[in-house]
Coordinates of C-alpha atoms and ligand atoms in Angstrom, one line a residue:
Chain A
M8 CA -46.2 -7.8 -90.6
A9 CA -48.4 -9.4 -88.1
V10 CA -47.9 -6.5 -85.8
M11 CA -48.8 -4.1 -88.5
N12 CA -51.9 -6.0 -89.3
D13 CA -52.9 -6.0 -85.6
L14 CA -52.3 -2.3 -85.4
R15 CA -54.5 -1.7 -88.5
T16 CA -57.2 -3.9 -87.0
M17 CA -57.0 -1.9 -83.7
K18 CA -57.2 1.3 -85.7
N19 CA -60.3 0.2 -87.6
A20 CA -61.9 -1.2 -84.5
A21 CA -61.2 2.0 -82.7
W22 CA -62.9 3.9 -85.5
L23 CA -65.9 1.7 -85.2
G24 CA -65.9 2.1 -81.4
W25 CA -65.7 5.9 -81.9
Q26 CA -68.7 5.8 -84.3
M27 CA -70.7 4.0 -81.6
E28 CA -69.7 5.8 -78.5
A29 CA -69.5 9.4 -79.7
N30 CA -72.9 9.7 -81.3
W31 CA -72.4 13.2 -82.6
A32 CA -75.7 13.1 -84.2
D33 CA -76.9 13.8 -80.7
P34 CA -74.2 15.9 -79.1
F35 CA -76.5 16.7 -76.1
L36 CA -76.8 13.0 -75.3
F37 CA -73.2 12.4 -75.7
A38 CA -72.3 15.3 -73.4
T39 CA -74.8 14.0 -70.8
Y40 CA -73.3 10.6 -71.0
S41 CA -69.7 11.6 -70.7
I42 CA -69.8 14.6 -68.4
V43 CA -73.0 14.8 -66.4
K44 CA -73.2 11.2 -65.6
P45 CA -69.8 10.8 -63.9
I46 CA -70.2 14.1 -62.0
S47 CA -73.7 13.3 -60.8
A48 CA -72.6 9.8 -59.7
T49 CA -69.8 11.5 -57.7
L50 CA -72.1 14.0 -56.2
I51 CA -74.3 11.3 -54.6
L52 CA -71.3 10.1 -52.7
V53 CA -70.2 13.6 -51.8
F54 CA -73.7 14.3 -50.5
M55 CA -73.6 11.2 -48.3
Y56 CA -70.2 12.2 -47.0
M57 CA -71.4 15.7 -46.2
V58 CA -74.4 14.3 -44.3
V59 CA -72.2 11.9 -42.3
T60 CA -69.5 14.4 -41.5
G61 CA -71.6 17.5 -41.1
G62 CA -70.3 19.1 -44.2
N63 CA -66.6 18.8 -43.5
T64 CA -64.8 18.8 -46.8
D65 CA -61.6 20.3 -45.4
N66 CA -60.4 17.1 -44.2
P67 CA -57.6 15.3 -46.3
Y68 CA -59.8 12.3 -46.1
F69 CA -62.4 14.0 -48.2
S70 CA -59.9 14.4 -51.0
Y71 CA -58.8 10.8 -50.5
M72 CA -62.4 9.6 -51.0
F73 CA -63.2 11.9 -53.9
V74 CA -60.1 11.0 -55.9
G75 CA -60.6 7.3 -55.1
N76 CA -64.2 7.4 -56.2
A77 CA -63.3 9.2 -59.5
L78 CA -60.6 6.7 -60.3
Y79 CA -62.9 3.8 -59.4
M80 CA -65.3 4.9 -62.2
Y81 CA -62.4 4.1 -64.5
V82 CA -61.9 0.7 -63.0
A83 CA -65.5 -0.2 -63.2
E84 CA -66.0 1.1 -66.7
V85 CA -63.0 -0.7 -68.1
L86 CA -63.9 -4.0 -66.3
F87 CA -67.3 -3.9 -67.8
G88 CA -66.4 -2.3 -71.1
V89 CA -64.7 -5.1 -72.8
T90 CA -67.4 -7.5 -71.8
W91 CA -70.0 -5.1 -73.2
V92 CA -68.2 -4.8 -76.5
I93 CA -68.3 -8.6 -77.0
H94 CA -71.9 -8.7 -75.7
D95 CA -73.0 -5.9 -78.1
D96 CA -71.4 -7.5 -81.1
R97 CA -73.0 -10.8 -80.2
E98 CA -76.5 -9.9 -79.2
H99 CA -77.2 -6.4 -80.4
Y100 CA -75.5 -6.1 -83.8
M101 CA -75.1 -9.9 -84.3
T102 CA -71.8 -9.2 -86.1
L103 CA -69.6 -11.3 -83.8
K104 CA -69.3 -14.2 -86.1
Q105 CA -68.7 -11.9 -89.1
V106 CA -65.9 -10.3 -87.2
Y107 CA -64.7 -13.6 -85.9
I108 CA -64.2 -15.2 -89.3
A109 CA -62.4 -12.2 -90.7
P110 CA -58.7 -12.6 -91.0
I111 CA -57.9 -10.4 -88.1
N112 CA -56.6 -10.9 -84.6
F113 CA -59.8 -10.9 -82.5
Y114 CA -57.9 -9.7 -79.5
A115 CA -56.6 -6.7 -81.3
Y116 CA -60.1 -6.0 -82.5
I117 CA -61.6 -6.1 -79.0
L118 CA -58.7 -3.9 -77.7
G119 CA -59.4 -1.3 -80.4
R120 CA -63.1 -1.3 -79.8
S121 CA -62.5 -0.9 -76.0
A122 CA -60.0 1.8 -76.5
I123 CA -62.6 4.4 -77.2
K124 CA -64.7 3.4 -74.2
I125 CA -61.6 3.7 -72.1
A126 CA -60.7 7.1 -73.6
I127 CA -64.1 8.5 -72.9
T128 CA -64.0 7.2 -69.4
T129 CA -60.7 8.8 -68.9
A130 CA -62.2 12.1 -70.0
G131 CA -65.0 11.6 -67.5
V132 CA -62.5 11.0 -64.7
I133 CA -60.5 14.1 -65.6
I134 CA -63.7 16.2 -65.7
T135 CA -64.8 14.8 -62.4
L136 CA -61.5 15.6 -60.8
V137 CA -61.5 19.2 -62.2
F138 CA -65.0 19.6 -60.9
G139 CA -63.8 18.4 -57.5
V140 CA -60.9 20.8 -57.4
L141 CA -62.8 23.9 -58.7
V142 CA -66.1 23.4 -56.9
L143 CA -65.5 21.2 -53.8
G144 CA -61.9 22.2 -53.0
V145 CA -60.3 18.8 -53.4
D146 CA -56.7 19.0 -52.4
I147 CA -55.1 18.8 -55.8
F148 CA -52.6 21.6 -56.6
L149 CA -50.9 21.6 -59.9
D150 CA -47.7 23.0 -58.4
D151 CA -47.4 20.0 -56.1
V152 CA -48.3 17.2 -58.6
D153 CA -45.5 14.6 -59.0
W154 CA -45.8 14.4 -62.8
L155 CA -43.3 11.6 -63.2
L156 CA -45.1 9.4 -60.7
L157 CA -48.4 10.4 -62.3
L158 CA -47.2 9.4 -65.7
G159 CA -45.9 6.1 -64.4
S160 CA -49.1 5.4 -62.5
V161 CA -51.4 6.3 -65.4
V162 CA -49.5 4.1 -67.9
L163 CA -49.0 1.1 -65.7
G164 CA -52.3 1.3 -63.8
M165 CA -54.4 1.8 -66.9
G166 CA -52.6 -0.9 -68.7
C167 CA -53.1 -3.3 -65.8
I168 CA -56.9 -2.6 -65.6
C169 CA -57.3 -2.9 -69.4
V170 CA -55.7 -6.3 -69.6
L171 CA -57.8 -7.4 -66.6
G172 CA -60.9 -6.2 -68.4
L173 CA -59.8 -8.2 -71.4
A174 CA -59.3 -11.3 -69.3
L175 CA -62.9 -10.9 -68.0
G176 CA -64.2 -10.2 -71.5
G177 CA -62.6 -13.4 -72.7
I178 CA -64.9 -15.2 -70.3
T179 CA -68.0 -13.7 -71.9
F180 CA -66.7 -15.0 -75.2
L181 CA -66.5 -18.4 -73.6
T182 CA -69.8 -18.5 -71.9
A183 CA -72.0 -16.8 -74.5
R184 CA -73.8 -15.4 -71.5
H185 CA -73.7 -12.2 -69.5
S186 CA -70.6 -12.7 -67.5
I187 CA -71.7 -9.5 -65.8
G188 CA -72.1 -11.4 -62.6
I189 CA -68.4 -12.2 -62.6
N190 CA -67.5 -8.7 -63.5
E191 CA -69.7 -7.3 -60.8
G192 CA -68.1 -9.6 -58.3
V193 CA -64.6 -8.5 -59.3
A194 CA -65.6 -4.8 -59.4
G195 CA -67.2 -5.2 -55.9
V196 CA -64.1 -6.8 -54.5
F197 CA -62.0 -3.9 -55.8
Y198 CA -64.5 -1.4 -54.4
V199 CA -64.3 -2.7 -50.9
M200 CA -60.8 -4.0 -50.8
S201 CA -58.7 -1.6 -52.7
G202 CA -58.9 1.6 -50.6
I203 CA -61.4 3.3 -52.9
I204 CA -63.5 5.4 -50.6
F205 CA -62.1 4.2 -47.3
P206 CA -58.5 3.1 -46.5
I207 CA -57.7 -0.5 -46.3
T208 CA -56.8 -0.1 -42.6
A209 CA -60.5 0.1 -41.9
L210 CA -60.7 -3.6 -42.9
P211 CA -60.0 -6.6 -40.7
A212 CA -56.5 -7.9 -40.8
W213 CA -57.3 -10.9 -43.0
A214 CA -59.0 -8.7 -45.6
Q215 CA -56.0 -6.3 -45.5
S216 CA -53.7 -9.0 -46.5
I217 CA -55.9 -9.6 -49.6
S218 CA -55.9 -5.9 -50.3
K219 CA -52.2 -5.9 -50.3
V220 CA -52.2 -8.3 -53.2
L221 CA -54.6 -6.5 -55.4
P222 CA -52.9 -4.2 -57.9
I223 CA -55.7 -1.7 -57.8
T224 CA -54.9 -1.0 -54.1
Y225 CA -51.4 0.1 -55.2
W226 CA -52.7 2.0 -58.2
M227 CA -55.1 4.0 -56.1
D228 CA -52.3 4.9 -53.7
S229 CA -49.7 5.9 -56.3
M230 CA -52.3 8.0 -58.1
R231 CA -53.2 9.8 -54.9
R232 CA -49.5 10.2 -54.0
A233 CA -49.0 11.8 -57.4
V234 CA -51.9 14.3 -57.5
M235 CA -52.3 15.1 -53.8
P236 CA -48.9 14.4 -52.1
D237 CA -49.5 16.7 -49.1
A238 CA -52.8 15.3 -48.2
M239 CA -51.4 11.8 -48.5
A240 CA -48.4 12.6 -46.4
E241 CA -50.8 13.9 -43.8
L242 CA -52.8 10.7 -43.9
S243 CA -50.0 8.2 -43.9
T244 CA -47.5 9.9 -41.6
A245 CA -48.8 12.7 -39.5
A246 CA -51.3 10.6 -37.8
A247 CA -50.1 8.3 -35.0
T248 CA -50.8 5.4 -37.3
D249 CA -50.6 5.0 -41.1
V250 CA -54.2 5.4 -42.2
T251 CA -53.5 4.4 -45.9
G252 CA -51.9 1.1 -44.9
L253 CA -49.3 1.6 -47.6
G254 CA -47.1 4.4 -46.0
G255 CA -44.1 2.1 -45.8
V256 CA -44.3 1.1 -49.5
S257 CA -42.0 3.1 -51.8
D258 CA -43.2 4.6 -55.1
L259 CA -40.7 2.4 -57.0
Y260 CA -42.1 -0.7 -55.4
I261 CA -45.6 0.2 -56.5
M262 CA -44.4 0.8 -60.1
V263 CA -42.7 -2.5 -60.2
Y264 CA -45.7 -4.2 -58.7
L265 CA -48.0 -2.6 -61.3
A266 CA -45.7 -3.6 -64.1
I267 CA -45.6 -7.2 -63.0
S268 CA -49.3 -7.3 -62.5
T269 CA -49.9 -5.9 -66.0
A270 CA -47.6 -8.5 -67.5
V271 CA -49.3 -11.3 -65.6
F272 CA -52.8 -10.2 -66.5
F273 CA -51.8 -9.6 -70.1
A274 CA -50.6 -13.2 -70.3
L275 CA -53.7 -14.3 -68.5
S276 CA -56.0 -12.4 -70.9
L277 CA -54.3 -13.8 -73.9
G278 CA -54.6 -17.3 -72.4
V279 CA -58.2 -16.8 -71.6
F280 CA -59.0 -15.6 -75.1
R281 CA -57.1 -18.5 -76.7
F282 CA -58.8 -21.0 -74.5
A283 CA -62.2 -19.4 -74.9
D284 CA -61.7 -19.4 -78.6
G285 CA -61.1 -23.1 -78.7
V286 CA -64.0 -24.0 -76.5
A287 CA -66.4 -21.7 -78.4
R288 CA -65.4 -23.3 -81.7
R289 CA -65.7 -26.7 -80.3
K290 CA -69.1 -26.1 -78.7
G291 CA -70.4 -23.9 -81.5
K292 CA -71.0 -20.8 -79.3
I293 CA -69.6 -18.1 -81.5
D294 CA -72.9 -17.2 -83.2
W295 CA -75.0 -17.9 -80.2
T296 CA -77.1 -15.4 -78.4
T297 CA -78.5 -15.8 -75.0
A298 CA -81.9 -16.1 -76.6
Y299 CA -81.0 -19.7 -77.5
Chain B
M17 CA -56.1 -29.4 -109.0
E18 CA -56.6 -28.9 -105.4
A19 CA -60.3 -29.0 -104.4
A20 CA -61.9 -25.8 -103.1
V21 CA -63.6 -27.9 -100.4
E22 CA -62.9 -31.4 -99.4
T23 CA -64.3 -33.4 -96.4
K24 CA -63.4 -36.8 -95.3
S25 CA -65.8 -38.7 -93.0
L26 CA -66.7 -35.4 -91.5
S27 CA -69.0 -35.7 -88.5
R28 CA -70.4 -33.3 -86.1
V29 CA -72.3 -34.2 -83.0
F30 CA -73.9 -31.7 -80.7
E31 CA -74.0 -32.8 -77.1
P32 CA -77.0 -31.7 -75.0
K33 CA -76.3 -28.8 -72.6
K34 CA -77.0 -30.9 -69.6
K35 CA -76.3 -34.6 -69.8
K36 CA -79.7 -35.5 -68.5
E37 CA -81.7 -33.3 -70.9
G38 CA -82.1 -34.8 -74.3
K39 CA -79.9 -36.9 -76.5
S40 CA -76.9 -35.8 -78.6
V41 CA -77.7 -34.7 -82.1
T42 CA -75.7 -36.0 -85.1
A43 CA -75.8 -33.0 -87.4
L44 CA -73.3 -34.4 -89.9
D45 CA -72.6 -38.1 -90.3
S46 CA -69.5 -39.1 -92.2
V47 CA -69.8 -36.6 -94.9
D48 CA -67.4 -37.1 -97.9
L49 CA -67.6 -34.2 -100.3
R50 CA -65.4 -32.6 -102.9
I51 CA -66.1 -29.3 -104.4
E52 CA -63.9 -28.1 -107.2
G53 CA -62.6 -24.5 -107.7
G54 CA -64.9 -22.7 -110.1
E55 CA -68.0 -24.5 -109.1
L56 CA -71.3 -23.1 -108.0
F57 CA -72.2 -25.8 -105.6
G58 CA -75.6 -26.2 -103.9
L59 CA -76.5 -28.0 -100.7
L60 CA -80.1 -28.9 -100.7
G61 CA -81.9 -30.5 -97.8
P62 CA -84.9 -30.2 -95.4
N63 CA -84.8 -28.3 -92.1
G64 CA -82.3 -29.7 -89.7
A65 CA -80.4 -31.6 -92.4
G66 CA -77.0 -30.3 -91.4
K67 CA -76.5 -27.7 -94.1
T68 CA -75.7 -24.8 -91.8
T69 CA -73.6 -27.0 -89.6
L70 CA -71.5 -27.9 -92.7
L71 CA -71.0 -24.3 -93.7
K72 CA -70.1 -23.3 -90.2
I73 CA -67.4 -25.9 -90.1
L74 CA -66.0 -24.8 -93.5
S75 CA -66.1 -21.2 -92.5
T76 CA -64.1 -21.9 -89.3
L77 CA -66.9 -21.1 -86.9
L78 CA -67.3 -24.6 -85.6
L79 CA -65.0 -27.6 -85.2
P80 CA -65.7 -31.1 -86.5
T81 CA -66.3 -33.8 -83.9
S82 CA -64.4 -36.3 -86.1
G83 CA -63.2 -36.5 -89.6
K84 CA -61.4 -33.9 -91.7
A85 CA -62.4 -30.8 -93.6
Y86 CA -60.2 -28.8 -95.9
V87 CA -60.8 -25.5 -97.5
A88 CA -58.5 -24.5 -100.3
G89 CA -56.4 -27.4 -99.2
L90 CA -56.1 -26.1 -95.6
D91 CA -57.2 -28.0 -92.5
V92 CA -60.1 -26.2 -90.8
E93 CA -58.9 -27.4 -87.4
S94 CA -55.3 -26.2 -87.5
Q95 CA -55.0 -23.7 -90.4
F96 CA -58.0 -21.6 -89.8
S97 CA -56.1 -18.3 -89.9
A98 CA -55.0 -19.0 -93.4
I99 CA -58.5 -20.1 -94.4
R100 CA -60.0 -16.9 -93.2
Q101 CA -57.9 -14.9 -95.7
K102 CA -59.5 -16.8 -98.5
I103 CA -63.2 -17.1 -97.5
N104 CA -66.2 -15.2 -96.5
M105 CA -69.6 -16.3 -95.3
V106 CA -73.1 -14.7 -95.4
S107 CA -76.2 -16.1 -93.8
G108 CA -79.6 -15.2 -95.1
G109 CA -82.5 -14.2 -92.9
E110 CA -80.2 -12.6 -90.4
I111 CA -80.4 -8.9 -89.6
S112 CA -76.9 -8.3 -88.5
G113 CA -75.0 -5.0 -89.1
Y114 CA -73.7 -2.1 -87.1
G115 CA -76.9 0.0 -87.0
L116 CA -75.2 3.2 -86.2
L117 CA -73.0 3.1 -89.3
T118 CA -74.2 3.9 -92.8
V119 CA -74.3 1.2 -95.4
K120 CA -71.2 2.5 -97.0
E121 CA -69.3 2.6 -93.6
N122 CA -70.4 -0.8 -92.6
L123 CA -69.2 -2.3 -95.9
W124 CA -66.0 -0.3 -95.8
M125 CA -65.2 -1.4 -92.3
F126 CA -65.4 -5.1 -93.2
S127 CA -63.3 -4.5 -96.3
Q128 CA -60.6 -3.1 -94.1
F129 CA -60.5 -6.2 -92.0
Y130 CA -59.5 -8.0 -95.2
G131 CA -56.8 -5.5 -95.9
I132 CA -58.4 -4.1 -99.0
K133 CA -57.1 -0.7 -100.0
S134 CA -59.6 2.0 -98.9
K135 CA -59.9 3.5 -102.4
V136 CA -60.4 0.1 -104.1
A137 CA -63.0 -0.8 -101.4
L138 CA -65.0 2.4 -101.8
Q139 CA -65.1 2.0 -105.6
R140 CA -66.2 -1.6 -105.2
I141 CA -68.9 -0.6 -102.8
D142 CA -70.3 1.9 -105.3
E143 CA -70.3 -0.7 -108.0
M144 CA -71.9 -3.4 -105.9
L145 CA -74.5 -1.1 -104.4
K146 CA -75.5 -0.2 -108.0
D147 CA -75.6 -3.9 -109.0
F148 CA -77.9 -4.6 -106.1
G149 CA -80.1 -1.6 -106.7
L150 CA -79.1 -0.2 -103.3
S151 CA -77.3 3.0 -104.4
E152 CA -79.9 5.2 -102.8
K153 CA -79.2 3.6 -99.4
K154 CA -75.5 4.2 -99.5
D155 CA -75.6 6.9 -96.8
A156 CA -78.5 5.5 -94.9
K157 CA -77.9 4.2 -91.4
V158 CA -78.0 0.4 -91.4
R159 CA -80.7 0.4 -88.7
T160 CA -83.1 2.1 -91.1
L161 CA -82.8 -0.6 -93.7
S162 CA -85.6 -3.1 -94.4
T163 CA -84.9 -6.7 -93.7
G164 CA -84.3 -7.4 -97.4
E165 CA -82.1 -4.4 -97.8
R166 CA -80.0 -5.6 -94.9
Q167 CA -79.7 -9.0 -96.4
K168 CA -78.6 -7.5 -99.7
M169 CA -76.0 -5.4 -97.8
N170 CA -74.8 -8.6 -96.1
V171 CA -74.4 -10.4 -99.5
I172 CA -72.4 -7.4 -100.7
R173 CA -70.3 -7.7 -97.5
G174 CA -69.5 -11.2 -98.5
F175 CA -68.4 -10.4 -102.0
I176 CA -66.7 -7.1 -101.3
T177 CA -63.8 -8.8 -99.6
D178 CA -63.0 -10.7 -102.8
P179 CA -62.9 -14.2 -101.3
D180 CA -61.7 -17.2 -103.2
I181 CA -64.5 -19.3 -101.8
I182 CA -67.8 -17.8 -100.5
F183 CA -70.2 -19.7 -98.3
L184 CA -73.8 -18.5 -98.6
D185 CA -76.3 -19.9 -96.2
E186 CA -79.7 -19.4 -97.8
P187 CA -78.8 -16.1 -99.4
T188 CA -82.2 -15.5 -100.9
L189 CA -84.3 -16.5 -97.9
G190 CA -87.2 -14.2 -97.5
L191 CA -86.3 -12.0 -100.3
D192 CA -88.7 -10.9 -103.0
V193 CA -88.5 -12.3 -106.5
N194 CA -86.6 -9.3 -107.8
A195 CA -84.0 -9.2 -105.1
S196 CA -83.5 -13.0 -105.3
R197 CA -82.9 -12.7 -109.0
V198 CA -80.4 -9.9 -108.5
I199 CA -78.4 -12.0 -106.1
R200 CA -78.6 -15.1 -108.3
S201 CA -77.4 -13.4 -111.4
Y202 CA -74.7 -11.6 -109.4
M203 CA -73.3 -15.0 -108.4
I204 CA -73.3 -16.3 -111.9
D205 CA -71.6 -13.1 -113.3
W206 CA -69.1 -13.2 -110.5
L207 CA -68.1 -16.8 -111.4
K208 CA -68.0 -15.9 -115.0
D209 CA -65.6 -13.0 -114.2
H210 CA -63.5 -15.1 -111.8
P211 CA -63.5 -18.6 -113.2
T212 CA -61.4 -20.1 -110.4
K213 CA -63.5 -18.8 -107.5
T214 CA -66.1 -21.0 -105.8
V215 CA -69.6 -20.4 -104.4
V216 CA -71.1 -22.9 -102.0
L217 CA -74.7 -22.2 -101.1
T218 CA -77.5 -23.8 -99.2
T219 CA -81.0 -23.4 -100.3
H220 CA -84.6 -24.6 -99.8
Y221 CA -85.6 -23.4 -103.3
M222 CA -85.5 -26.2 -105.8
V223 CA -85.6 -23.8 -108.8
E224 CA -82.6 -22.0 -107.4
A225 CA -80.7 -25.2 -107.0
D226 CA -81.7 -26.5 -110.4
E227 CA -81.1 -23.4 -112.5
L228 CA -78.1 -22.0 -110.6
C229 CA -75.9 -24.8 -109.5
D230 CA -73.3 -26.7 -111.4
R231 CA -73.6 -29.5 -108.9
I232 CA -75.9 -30.3 -106.0
A233 CA -75.6 -32.4 -102.9
I234 CA -78.8 -33.6 -101.4
I235 CA -78.4 -33.8 -97.7
D236 CA -80.7 -35.3 -95.1
N237 CA -80.1 -36.2 -91.5
G238 CA -76.5 -35.3 -91.8
R239 CA -75.8 -37.6 -94.7
I240 CA -75.2 -36.9 -98.3
L241 CA -77.8 -38.9 -100.2
A242 CA -76.7 -37.9 -103.7
C243 CA -74.2 -35.5 -105.3
D244 CA -74.2 -34.7 -109.0
T245 CA -75.3 -32.2 -111.6
P246 CA -79.0 -31.3 -111.7
E247 CA -79.3 -33.0 -115.1
R248 CA -77.8 -36.3 -113.9
L249 CA -79.7 -36.2 -110.7
K250 CA -82.9 -36.0 -112.8
K251 CA -81.8 -38.8 -115.0
M252 CA -81.5 -41.0 -112.0
V253 CA -85.2 -40.8 -111.6
K254 CA -85.7 -40.9 -115.4
M255 CA -88.1 -43.8 -115.4
N256 CA -90.4 -41.9 -113.2
T257 CA -93.2 -39.6 -114.2
T258 CA -95.2 -37.6 -111.8
L259 CA -99.0 -37.5 -111.8
S260 CA -100.5 -34.5 -110.1
M261 CA -104.2 -34.3 -109.4
D262 CA -106.4 -31.7 -107.7
V263 CA -109.5 -33.4 -106.5
T264 CA -112.5 -32.4 -104.3
R265 CA -114.7 -34.4 -101.9
L266 CA -112.0 -37.0 -101.4
K267 CA -112.8 -39.3 -98.4
D268 CA -109.6 -41.2 -97.9
A269 CA -106.4 -40.1 -99.6
A270 CA -104.1 -42.5 -97.8
V271 CA -105.3 -45.6 -99.5
L272 CA -104.3 -44.3 -102.9
G273 CA -100.6 -44.9 -102.4
S274 CA -100.8 -48.7 -102.7
F275 CA -101.4 -49.1 -106.4
S276 CA -98.9 -50.8 -108.6
G277 CA -96.3 -48.6 -110.2
V278 CA -96.5 -46.0 -107.4
E279 CA -93.0 -45.2 -106.2
N280 CA -94.0 -42.4 -103.8
F281 CA -97.2 -40.7 -102.9
T282 CA -97.8 -37.5 -101.1
F283 CA -100.9 -35.4 -100.6
T284 CA -101.8 -32.0 -99.2
E285 CA -105.2 -30.8 -98.2
D286 CA -106.3 -27.3 -99.0
G287 CA -109.0 -27.0 -96.4
D288 CA -110.5 -23.8 -97.6
K289 CA -111.6 -25.1 -100.9
G290 CA -112.1 -28.7 -99.8
L291 CA -109.4 -29.5 -102.3
T292 CA -106.9 -32.3 -102.0
R293 CA -103.7 -32.2 -104.0
L294 CA -102.4 -35.7 -104.9
R295 CA -99.0 -36.3 -106.2
F296 CA -97.8 -39.7 -107.4
V297 CA -94.3 -40.5 -108.5
M298 CA -94.8 -43.4 -110.9
R299 CA -92.3 -46.1 -111.8
D300 CA -94.4 -46.9 -114.8
E301 CA -97.8 -45.8 -115.9
S302 CA -99.7 -49.1 -115.5
G303 CA -101.4 -47.9 -112.4
V304 CA -102.7 -44.6 -113.7
S305 CA -106.2 -45.8 -114.7
D306 CA -106.6 -47.7 -111.4
I307 CA -105.7 -44.5 -109.5
I308 CA -108.2 -42.5 -111.4
S309 CA -111.0 -45.0 -110.9
A310 CA -110.2 -45.3 -107.2
V311 CA -110.5 -41.5 -106.9
L312 CA -113.8 -41.4 -108.7
S313 CA -115.2 -44.4 -106.8
Q314 CA -114.9 -42.3 -103.6
G315 CA -117.4 -39.9 -105.1
S316 CA -114.6 -37.4 -105.7
R317 CA -114.3 -35.0 -108.6
I318 CA -111.1 -34.4 -110.5
E319 CA -110.6 -30.7 -110.9
S320 CA -107.3 -30.9 -112.7
L321 CA -104.9 -33.5 -113.9
Q322 CA -101.3 -33.2 -114.9
K323 CA -98.5 -35.5 -115.8
T324 CA -95.0 -34.2 -115.6
E325 CA -91.5 -35.3 -116.3
P326 CA -89.1 -35.5 -113.3
T327 CA -87.9 -32.2 -111.7
L328 CA -85.4 -31.8 -109.0
E329 CA -88.1 -31.8 -106.5
D330 CA -89.0 -35.3 -107.5
V331 CA -85.4 -36.3 -107.1
F332 CA -85.6 -34.8 -103.7
I333 CA -88.8 -36.5 -102.7
K334 CA -87.4 -39.8 -103.9
M335 CA -84.2 -39.4 -101.9
V336 CA -85.5 -37.8 -98.8
G337 CA -88.9 -39.4 -98.8
K338 CA -90.7 -36.1 -98.3
G339 CA -91.1 -32.7 -100.0
L340 CA -89.5 -29.4 -99.0
E341 CA -92.6 -27.6 -97.8
Ligands
ATP12 N1 -75.4 -25.4 -81.5 C1 -76.2 -26.5 -81.6 N2 -76.5 -27.3 -80.5 C2 -77.3 -28.4 -80.6 N3 -77.8 -28.8 -81.7 C3 -77.6 -28.1 -82.9 C4 -76.8 -26.9 -82.9 N4 -76.7 -26.5 -84.1 C5 -77.5 -27.3 -84.9 N5 -78.0 -28.3 -84.1 C6 -78.8 -29.4 -84.6 O1 -78.1 -30.0 -85.7 C7 -79.0 -30.4 -86.7 C8 -78.6 -29.7 -88.0 O2 -78.8 -28.3 -87.9 P1 -78.5 -27.3 -89.1 O3 -78.7 -26.0 -88.6 O4 -77.2 -27.7 -89.7 O5 -79.6 -27.7 -90.2 P2 -80.0 -27.0 -91.6 O6 -79.8 -28.0 -92.6 O7 -79.2 -25.7 -91.7 O8 -81.5 -26.7 -91.4 P3 -82.3 -25.4 -91.9 O9 -82.8 -25.7 -93.2 O10 -83.5 -25.4 -90.9 O11 -81.5 -24.2 -91.8 C9 -80.4 -30.0 -86.3 O12 -81.0 -31.1 -85.7 C10 -80.1 -29.0 -85.2 O13 -81.1 -29.0 -84.2
MG13 MG1 -79.6 -23.7 -91.9

């Protein structure tokens, strides 16, 4: 029963999220937001890469960077997305307390609201990748894609990032403040440490040992292995040394690692929400806005 | 029968954000209150009295610092999930709502959080919009509504979920006479149709409290000063009559409070007209002529004079020591 109720809450919240994100009254704006924005953000990086390398996009490293950057959009959007949902309800619509006192699972509500943001971001990532393949010759060939690994990576990786975003969102709930600082910090660590646009082997040894704990590092690698296996093989084995830093790690290990991380972050996010809920009620912060 | 709301030595203290800055505020101080099912119960008190704090605790937004509060027999601290099934809360003067949704969508969405069948909800929305004179705005985006229209929508949001107990924090705040009347008569009709349901409201408007409420609690500084029916509250000050005078060219109003028989004395100056409004709550009428001659002896002119039987406002002034202006 409780599960059914939570699913219904998620469905309703997703409906609400959809009404907000996909503003069909202005399809042009919506298209700009979901297509042009991610592509143009990527193009800036591509342009910088071209300047530095003298226009050499033939290198497997170009594909490495392009895919990493596209997937990172996903990481960043989701990490900030949940926080924004809570922030919006609190400050913009001022509906947080109305939703809060409704007989629903607040966690399910937030998940539903965020789902649409996540879906739109996913579309943006796919569009960016297609653009990369068609226009810039990124090394993704449908015949070579390891679909099983891709499916596993997508499910586990996205799950992991979502629950991480929820855990961060719980902190917003707690502080009644922009926790954007925290989110930026976390996103920044992932950007530098998780092999997004440069491999972790470019980092000093101590930083690499941190990288090898972060689940995003593994997600990036398994996603690349799935969509661009040849380029990854070239990067991790053909060279004298393993550029990716994860050449010796098996696909299965990554999947298990992501599964465990997801479970841990899921438990953590539930814990954060429960704790934040108690503190917010004790301190009377639920209907606060930062204007106070 | 189980009370709709019951509090036992309920207290709420707000600690300052930083220990050094300011003192802690006692918003509620050992409040004992019992509200029966079927009542239209009013909380009347000046700004900062603790009305909103009490409603927040009862609607599970805020925890007590000490003491107990029960809603429908359920503990607000531990049984909040069960309470949320049975209640709803609306605050006046707030402009909340999902601006991108239409009025209908906004109301429908909240009804869904309470598990109301979509068809039933849509029908109820139509009826209530009609009752509130808001039918034309059904498909208007919430962000295009005026403040009063939004507030009406939020009151509808409160009732649409069919709560057993509804908490209304100044539901008519800032609304025009017409809109206020609509909301008041809706509450009365609602209770008539559902005799076991309960409305708990806070208000600044004496008339609203007097005409609307079955019982009223007068609250100040976090304490309940009196709690009874409006009639009996007025009987408590039965001995008192009120003498109201509008005078001009008065030199010193403050000295007028010291005559015999004066229980309480307030005055307001209307600077534009040079008018002073005097208001005496009299234990007996022995001092009336003294007061009048004292006013005249200051070279003042009496523009109007009125003697009235006690109203709820007088009760309030007597209890709280000041008016609700
Ligand atoms: N979150 C808070 N933190 C600190 N103090 C608070 C908080 N909320 C309320 N207070 C204080 O508690 C007291 C009671 O406030 P409350 O909002 O309950 O009054 P009220 O009776 O609703 O007043 P009003 O008629 O102005 O709405 C006030 O002194 C207020 O400053
Ligand atoms: Mg208040």
